[in-house]
Amino acid sequence: MSRERGVTGAQTPWEVFIRPRRGLSHQHVGSVHGADADMAIANARDLYTRRGDPVSIWVVRSDGVRASSPGEKDPFFSNGADKPYRYPQVYVPLNEVHEVHEVHEANEAGDRDE
């Protein structure tokens, strides 16, 4: 398949993502070349894990990655501008919640006394 695109197997670029330790997400660290995914992982291991002891490595063909560009920021991420209810600043903390809770506790205490 890579030959159809004019790229030989040894020259196929792969993007490398490394998870440094449990609890963290994978982070993009760079690119390698390899004929297939196994060779790309081996190259990534040799190149990017000299220091540290990562939990896992992902490789993804570079032509399989699609990213938004800064020029697409407004149409891509502006969908929440007309929906202020999505932001916590529009909500006011309700003191009544505490009052209702106190009344409920007082009623329960009164029921127990009877």
Tab-separated table of C-alpha atoms in Angstrom:
chain	number	residue	atom	x	y	z
A	1	MET	CA	0.000	0.000	0.000
A	2	SER	CA	2.821	2.440	0.779
A	3	ARG	CA	4.294	1.777	-2.666
A	4	GLU	CA	1.043	3.018	-4.208
A	5	ARG	CA	1.658	6.378	-2.574
A	6	GLY	CA	5.201	6.567	-3.889
A	7	VAL	CA	6.839	5.833	-0.533
A	8	THR	CA	8.915	2.728	-0.036
A	9	GLY	CA	8.332	0.651	3.101
A	10	ALA	CA	11.602	1.654	4.771
A	11	GLN	CA	10.664	5.306	4.374
A	12	THR	CA	7.148	5.177	5.816
A	13	PRO	CA	6.892	7.865	8.513
A	14	TRP	CA	5.252	7.009	11.841
A	15	GLU	CA	4.247	9.349	14.670
A	16	VAL	CA	5.351	8.186	18.122
A	17	PHE	CA	3.335	8.565	21.327
A	18	ILE	CA	4.790	7.530	24.691
A	19	ARG	CA	3.027	7.028	28.008
A	20	PRO	CA	5.660	7.867	30.640
A	21	ARG	CA	3.919	6.163	33.581
A	22	ARG	CA	0.559	4.887	34.758
A	23	GLY	CA	-2.022	7.569	35.318
A	24	LEU	CA	-0.689	9.785	32.544
A	25	SER	CA	-1.858	9.936	28.957
A	26	HIS	CA	0.264	9.238	25.892
A	27	GLN	CA	2.210	12.230	24.593
A	28	HIS	CA	3.512	12.849	21.094
A	29	VAL	CA	7.301	12.758	21.214
A	30	GLY	CA	8.317	12.697	17.555
A	31	SER	CA	8.499	10.639	14.388
A	32	VAL	CA	10.382	7.608	13.114
A	33	HIS	CA	10.580	5.702	9.838
A	34	GLY	CA	9.928	2.011	9.423
A	35	ALA	CA	8.697	-0.586	6.956
A	36	ASP	CA	5.848	-1.639	9.267
A	37	ALA	CA	4.446	-1.000	12.739
A	38	ASP	CA	6.789	-3.492	14.423
A	39	MET	CA	9.866	-1.829	12.955
A	40	ALA	CA	8.489	1.600	13.845
A	41	ILE	CA	7.979	0.540	17.481
A	42	ALA	CA	11.504	-0.894	17.603
A	43	ASN	CA	12.929	2.336	16.162
A	44	ALA	CA	10.834	4.430	18.564
A	45	ARG	CA	11.998	2.336	21.518
A	46	ASP	CA	15.642	2.781	20.507
A	47	LEU	CA	15.279	6.498	19.858
A	48	TYR	CA	12.868	7.786	22.505
A	49	THR	CA	13.248	5.522	25.544
A	50	ARG	CA	16.950	5.841	26.269
A	51	ARG	CA	16.094	7.836	29.375
A	52	GLY	CA	13.240	6.851	31.589
A	53	ASP	CA	11.161	3.728	31.679
A	54	PRO	CA	7.882	4.358	29.817
A	55	VAL	CA	4.797	2.191	30.282
A	56	SER	CA	3.882	1.946	26.587
A	57	ILE	CA	4.594	3.200	23.081
A	58	TRP	CA	2.098	3.856	20.301
A	59	VAL	CA	3.002	4.370	16.663
A	60	VAL	CA	0.568	5.720	14.075
A	61	ARG	CA	1.212	6.164	10.371
A	62	SER	CA	1.776	9.854	9.769
A	63	ASP	CA	-0.665	9.905	6.872
A	64	GLY	CA	-3.342	8.591	9.247
A	65	VAL	CA	-3.196	11.636	11.536
A	66	ARG	CA	-5.529	14.563	10.899
A	67	ALA	CA	-5.238	17.664	13.034
A	68	SER	CA	-6.988	21.001	13.063
A	69	SER	CA	-4.972	24.066	12.157
A	70	PRO	CA	-4.884	27.379	14.034
A	71	GLY	CA	-6.818	28.910	11.127
A	72	GLU	CA	-9.712	26.564	11.892
A	73	LYS	CA	-9.923	27.642	15.536
A	74	ASP	CA	-12.974	29.903	15.257
A	75	PRO	CA	-15.273	27.632	13.261
A	76	PHE	CA	-14.002	24.526	15.029
A	77	PHE	CA	-14.146	25.559	18.679
A	78	SER	CA	-16.642	28.439	18.812
A	79	ASN	CA	-19.752	26.304	19.207
A	80	GLY	CA	-20.056	27.093	22.916
A	81	ALA	CA	-19.997	30.880	22.588
A	82	ASP	CA	-23.760	31.072	22.095
A	83	LYS	CA	-24.435	28.607	24.934
A	84	PRO	CA	-23.488	30.400	28.159
A	85	TYR	CA	-25.142	27.705	30.267
A	86	ARG	CA	-22.117	25.513	29.522
A	87	TYR	CA	-19.893	27.731	31.647
A	88	PRO	CA	-19.896	27.611	35.450
A	89	GLN	CA	-19.713	31.416	35.724
A	90	VAL	CA	-23.418	31.762	34.877
A	91	TYR	CA	-24.516	29.700	37.869
A	92	VAL	CA	-24.876	31.217	41.307
A	93	PRO	CA	-24.323	28.916	44.292
A	94	LEU	CA	-27.606	28.238	46.011
A	95	ASN	CA	-27.577	28.941	49.718
A	96	GLU	CA	-31.100	27.577	49.811
A	97	VAL	CA	-29.710	24.080	49.359
A	98	HIS	CA	-28.009	24.311	52.724
A	99	GLU	CA	-31.152	25.780	54.296
A	100	VAL	CA	-33.332	22.980	52.899
A	101	HIS	CA	-30.853	20.405	54.163
A	102	GLU	CA	-30.892	21.955	57.647
A	103	VAL	CA	-34.711	22.025	57.709
A	104	HIS	CA	-34.823	18.399	56.601
A	105	GLU	CA	-32.377	17.387	59.336
A	106	ALA	CA	-34.407	19.331	61.915
A	107	ASN	CA	-37.611	17.597	60.795
A	108	GLU	CA	-35.959	14.192	61.019
A	109	ALA	CA	-34.687	14.996	64.504
A	110	GLY	CA	-38.197	16.116	65.519
A	111	ASP	CA	-39.698	12.872	64.187
A	112	ARG	CA	-37.265	10.849	66.266
A	113	ASP	CA	-38.159	12.751	69.445
A	114	GLU	CA	-41.870	11.964	69.146
